[in-house]
Amino acid sequence: DQQVKQNSPSLSVQEGRISILNCDYTNSMFDYFLWYKKYPAEGPTFLISISSIKDKNEDGRFTVFLNKSAKHLSLHIVPSQPGDSAVYFCAARTHPPNDYKLSFGAGTTVTVRA
Amino acid sequence: DVKVTQSSRYLVKRTGEKVFLECVQDMDHENMFWYRQDPGLGLRLIYFSYDVKMKEKGDIPEGYSVSREKKERFSLILESASTNQTSMYLCASSSLRKTSGPYEQYFGPGTRLTVT
């Protein structure tokens, strides 16, 4: 049973507008959340993360919001650019001793239209 | 920069063949992982290793085995390939050292395996 869920398989957005990607989780032991970006024929690359003690983390055009009570996080990309077209995976890490493992969502494919 | 390399980008094998997928990382990471990526299912962990000669099963280990004889190298073995093992295989590594960040994993480019 997937503990990290990305319920939107795809998202299409106009260049310059905001992209909002959502992720829900079920395991209350998750204490760190990460977003990865993946281009075709390449491995995923780390994008941004957030600790469970925070509710927001910002890095340039990327902001991740965490709502622990709702077990929900979102990734905002503002403004969206054509190079942002990729698959985005949400991932979560649990407390030790299993903290070396990440649980991944199914991914959301983002297409940025010119 | 962390570099994770995988021996092949594309591989075509026949049903019943033994298949070896090799992964090498150059950052002295303790942990190494093998995932498979399938549409609609995301990344699923097959096996991981936290030290030389140490391994643990992930979520979908059936039909796979692994080998880690050296710290930098982690091999995934399909003893008898089947068509349902056609997939993208991704290797990753991470460090145990807390100073290196939130345990993010660094991925190789992937091997697209087709079993016919």
Short mmCIF file of C-alpha atoms in Angstrom, two decimals:
data_model
loop_
_atom_site.label_atom_id
_atom_site.label_comp_id
_atom_site.label_asym_id
_atom_site.label_seq_id
_atom_site.Cartn_x
_atom_site.Cartn_y
_atom_site.Cartn_z
CA ASP A 1 0.00 0.00 0.00
CA GLN A 2 1.48 3.32 -1.07
CA GLN A 3 2.13 5.59 1.90
CA VAL A 4 2.87 8.59 -0.33
CA LYS A 5 0.27 9.51 -2.89
CA GLN A 6 0.29 11.95 -5.75
CA ASN A 7 -3.24 11.85 -7.03
CA SER A 8 -2.74 14.05 -10.07
CA PRO A 9 -0.78 12.14 -12.72
CA SER A 10 -0.39 15.23 -14.89
CA LEU A 11 -0.52 19.00 -14.82
CA SER A 12 -0.46 21.47 -17.71
CA VAL A 13 0.35 25.11 -17.01
CA GLN A 14 1.05 28.22 -19.04
CA GLU A 15 4.57 29.63 -18.96
CA GLY A 16 4.85 32.32 -16.30
CA ARG A 17 1.95 31.01 -14.22
CA ILE A 18 2.08 29.06 -10.97
CA SER A 19 2.37 25.26 -10.89
CA ILE A 20 0.99 23.58 -7.77
CA LEU A 21 1.78 19.93 -7.19
CA ASN A 22 0.13 18.05 -4.36
CA CYS A 23 1.18 15.10 -2.26
CA ASP A 24 -0.60 13.25 0.55
CA TYR A 25 0.85 10.77 3.00
CA THR A 26 -0.53 8.30 5.48
CA ASN A 27 2.41 7.46 7.75
CA SER A 28 2.60 9.80 10.76
CA MET A 29 6.19 8.63 11.36
CA PHE A 30 7.45 10.53 8.32
CA ASP A 31 9.69 13.37 9.50
CA TYR A 32 11.26 14.66 6.31
CA PHE A 33 9.83 15.25 2.87
CA LEU A 34 11.63 15.69 -0.42
CA TRP A 35 10.73 16.59 -3.97
CA TYR A 36 12.61 15.15 -6.92
CA LYS A 37 12.50 16.17 -10.54
CA LYS A 38 13.04 13.73 -13.38
CA TYR A 39 13.61 14.38 -17.07
CA PRO A 40 13.14 11.55 -19.59
CA ALA A 41 16.16 9.22 -19.85
CA GLU A 42 17.72 10.74 -16.72
CA GLY A 43 17.68 9.80 -13.05
CA PRO A 44 15.68 11.87 -10.57
CA THR A 45 17.48 14.87 -9.09
CA PHE A 46 16.83 16.34 -5.68
CA LEU A 47 14.89 19.61 -5.83
CA ILE A 48 13.83 20.77 -2.38
CA SER A 49 13.01 19.33 1.03
CA ILE A 50 11.21 20.21 4.24
CA SER A 51 11.49 18.97 7.78
CA SER A 52 8.34 18.11 9.68
CA ILE A 53 9.14 20.85 12.21
CA LYS A 54 8.60 23.49 9.52
CA ASP A 55 5.58 24.43 7.46
CA LYS A 56 7.35 26.17 4.59
CA ASN A 57 10.65 26.05 2.78
CA GLU A 58 11.57 28.27 -0.11
CA ASP A 59 14.38 28.02 -2.66
CA GLY A 60 14.20 30.47 -5.51
CA ARG A 61 11.14 29.74 -7.63
CA PHE A 62 10.32 26.62 -5.61
CA THR A 63 8.39 26.59 -2.34
CA VAL A 64 7.21 23.55 -0.44
CA PHE A 65 4.39 23.81 2.09
CA LEU A 66 3.67 21.20 4.73
CA ASN A 67 0.37 20.75 6.55
CA LYS A 68 1.04 18.05 9.15
CA SER A 69 -2.48 17.91 10.50
CA ALA A 70 -3.80 17.17 7.03
CA LYS A 71 -0.80 14.99 6.12
CA HIS A 72 -0.45 17.03 2.98
CA LEU A 73 2.35 18.85 1.23
CA SER A 74 2.51 20.89 -1.91
CA LEU A 75 5.19 22.20 -4.23
CA HIS A 76 4.70 25.63 -5.79
CA ILE A 77 6.72 26.69 -8.82
CA VAL A 78 6.50 30.39 -9.60
CA PRO A 79 6.86 31.42 -12.35
CA SER A 80 6.75 28.21 -14.35
CA GLN A 81 9.28 27.92 -17.15
CA PRO A 82 9.53 25.51 -20.11
CA GLY A 83 12.53 23.82 -18.46
CA ASP A 84 10.28 22.85 -15.56
CA SER A 85 8.50 20.33 -17.80
CA ALA A 86 9.38 17.05 -16.10
CA VAL A 87 8.03 14.38 -13.77
CA TYR A 88 8.00 15.42 -10.12
CA PHE A 89 8.15 12.84 -7.35
CA CYS A 90 7.23 13.45 -3.75
CA ALA A 91 9.19 11.34 -1.25
CA ALA A 92 9.19 10.91 2.51
CA ARG A 93 11.61 9.64 5.12
CA THR A 94 10.71 8.11 8.43
CA HIS A 95 12.34 8.16 11.85
CA PRO A 96 15.37 5.99 12.58
CA PRO A 97 16.19 3.17 12.30
CA ASN A 98 14.62 3.12 8.85
CA ASP A 99 15.57 6.70 8.00
CA TYR A 100 17.80 5.67 5.11
CA LYS A 101 14.74 4.59 3.13
CA LEU A 102 12.56 6.91 1.09
CA SER A 103 8.96 6.21 0.13
CA PHE A 104 8.04 7.72 -3.24
CA GLY A 105 4.78 8.79 -4.77
CA ALA A 106 3.76 7.82 -8.30
CA GLY A 107 4.83 11.16 -9.76
CA THR A 108 3.14 14.10 -11.50
CA THR A 109 4.09 14.98 -15.06
CA VAL A 110 4.24 18.75 -15.50
CA THR A 111 3.99 20.31 -18.94
CA VAL A 112 4.68 24.02 -19.23
CA ARG A 113 3.08 25.52 -22.36
CA ALA A 114 4.70 28.46 -24.11
CA ASP B 1 29.48 16.57 -7.45
CA VAL B 2 28.12 13.16 -6.64
CA LYS B 3 28.26 10.82 -9.54
CA VAL B 4 26.29 7.61 -9.82
CA THR B 5 26.84 5.63 -13.00
CA GLN B 6 25.03 2.62 -14.35
CA SER B 7 26.64 0.16 -16.72
CA SER B 8 24.02 0.31 -19.46
CA ARG B 9 21.40 2.82 -20.54
CA TYR B 10 19.42 0.30 -22.60
CA LEU B 11 19.37 -3.47 -22.39
CA VAL B 12 17.34 -6.10 -24.24
CA LYS B 13 17.33 -9.62 -22.86
CA ARG B 14 15.41 -12.80 -23.49
CA THR B 15 13.14 -14.56 -21.05
CA GLY B 16 15.13 -16.88 -18.81
CA GLU B 17 18.45 -15.08 -19.24
CA LYS B 18 20.53 -14.04 -16.25
CA VAL B 19 20.89 -10.27 -16.17
CA PHE B 20 23.42 -8.15 -14.31
CA LEU B 21 22.92 -4.43 -13.74
CA GLU B 22 25.92 -2.61 -12.33
CA CYS B 23 26.02 0.64 -10.38
CA VAL B 24 29.03 2.63 -9.21
CA GLN B 25 29.13 5.74 -7.01
CA ASP B 26 32.14 7.93 -6.40
CA MET B 27 31.20 9.71 -3.14
CA ASP B 28 32.07 7.05 -0.59
CA HIS B 29 28.40 6.70 0.34
CA GLU B 30 27.44 3.99 2.78
CA ASN B 31 23.94 3.36 1.43
CA MET B 32 23.08 2.13 -2.04
CA PHE B 33 19.67 1.33 -3.49
CA TRP B 34 18.01 -0.31 -6.45
CA TYR B 35 14.59 0.87 -7.59
CA ARG B 36 12.37 0.15 -10.50
CA GLN B 37 10.18 2.83 -12.00
CA ASP B 38 6.91 1.94 -13.69
CA PRO B 39 4.16 4.28 -14.97
CA GLY B 40 1.58 5.01 -12.29
CA LEU B 41 3.60 3.25 -9.61
CA GLY B 42 6.50 5.64 -9.09
CA LEU B 43 9.76 4.35 -7.69
CA ARG B 44 9.61 1.09 -5.83
CA LEU B 45 12.52 -0.14 -3.75
CA ILE B 46 13.88 -3.56 -4.72
CA TYR B 47 16.91 -3.88 -2.43
CA PHE B 48 19.26 -1.67 -0.52
CA SER B 49 22.63 -2.05 1.09
CA TYR B 50 23.99 -0.09 4.05
CA ASP B 51 27.50 -1.54 3.98
CA VAL B 52 29.75 -3.90 2.07
CA LYS B 53 28.26 -7.39 1.95
CA MET B 54 25.17 -6.16 3.79
CA LYS B 55 21.78 -6.06 2.11
CA GLU B 56 18.14 -5.81 2.98
CA LYS B 57 15.02 -6.47 0.98
CA GLY B 58 12.94 -3.55 -0.14
CA ASP B 59 9.29 -3.60 -1.09
CA ILE B 60 9.52 -5.81 -4.21
CA PRO B 61 12.54 -8.15 -3.93
CA GLU B 62 10.97 -11.18 -5.59
CA GLY B 63 12.89 -12.32 -8.65
CA TYR B 64 15.94 -10.19 -7.81
CA SER B 65 19.16 -10.54 -5.86
CA VAL B 66 22.00 -8.12 -5.18
CA SER B 67 25.70 -8.10 -4.52
CA ARG B 68 27.92 -5.54 -2.81
CA GLU B 69 31.53 -6.66 -2.66
CA LYS B 70 33.00 -3.15 -2.69
CA LYS B 71 31.67 0.01 -1.11
CA GLU B 72 31.36 1.88 -4.40
CA ARG B 73 29.67 -0.88 -6.39
CA PHE B 74 26.19 -2.39 -6.08
CA SER B 75 24.90 -4.99 -8.52
CA LEU B 76 21.34 -6.06 -9.23
CA ILE B 77 20.88 -9.59 -10.56
CA LEU B 78 17.87 -11.03 -12.31
CA GLU B 79 18.47 -14.77 -12.00
CA SER B 80 15.96 -15.67 -14.72
CA ALA B 81 14.52 -12.64 -16.47
CA SER B 82 10.80 -12.51 -17.12
CA THR B 83 8.69 -10.16 -19.21
CA ASN B 84 7.17 -8.56 -16.09
CA GLN B 85 10.65 -7.34 -15.19
CA THR B 86 10.66 -5.03 -18.19
CA SER B 87 11.13 -1.65 -16.53
CA MET B 88 13.38 1.32 -15.86
CA TYR B 89 15.93 0.42 -13.17
CA LEU B 90 17.43 3.19 -11.09
CA CYS B 91 20.37 2.98 -8.75
CA ALA B 92 20.86 5.51 -5.96
CA SER B 93 23.26 6.22 -3.14
CA SER B 94 23.16 8.24 0.05
CA SER B 95 25.35 9.09 2.98
CA LEU B 96 24.83 8.30 6.64
CA ARG B 97 26.72 11.41 7.66
CA LYS B 98 24.27 13.99 9.03
CA THR B 99 26.33 16.88 7.69
CA SER B 100 25.54 15.85 4.14
CA GLY B 101 21.94 16.91 4.31
CA PRO B 102 18.52 15.38 4.80
CA TYR B 103 19.57 11.96 3.53
CA GLU B 104 18.67 12.82 -0.02
CA GLN B 105 19.51 10.07 -2.45
CA TYR B 106 21.55 10.62 -5.59
CA PHE B 107 20.41 8.72 -8.63
CA GLY B 108 22.08 7.27 -11.67
CA PRO B 109 20.65 7.82 -15.16
CA GLY B 110 18.76 4.54 -15.18
CA THR B 111 18.80 1.37 -17.26
CA ARG B 112 15.83 0.69 -19.50
CA LEU B 113 15.54 -3.10 -19.50
CA THR B 114 13.32 -4.89 -21.99
CA VAL B 115 12.74 -8.61 -21.56
CA THR B 116 11.30 -10.32 -24.64
#
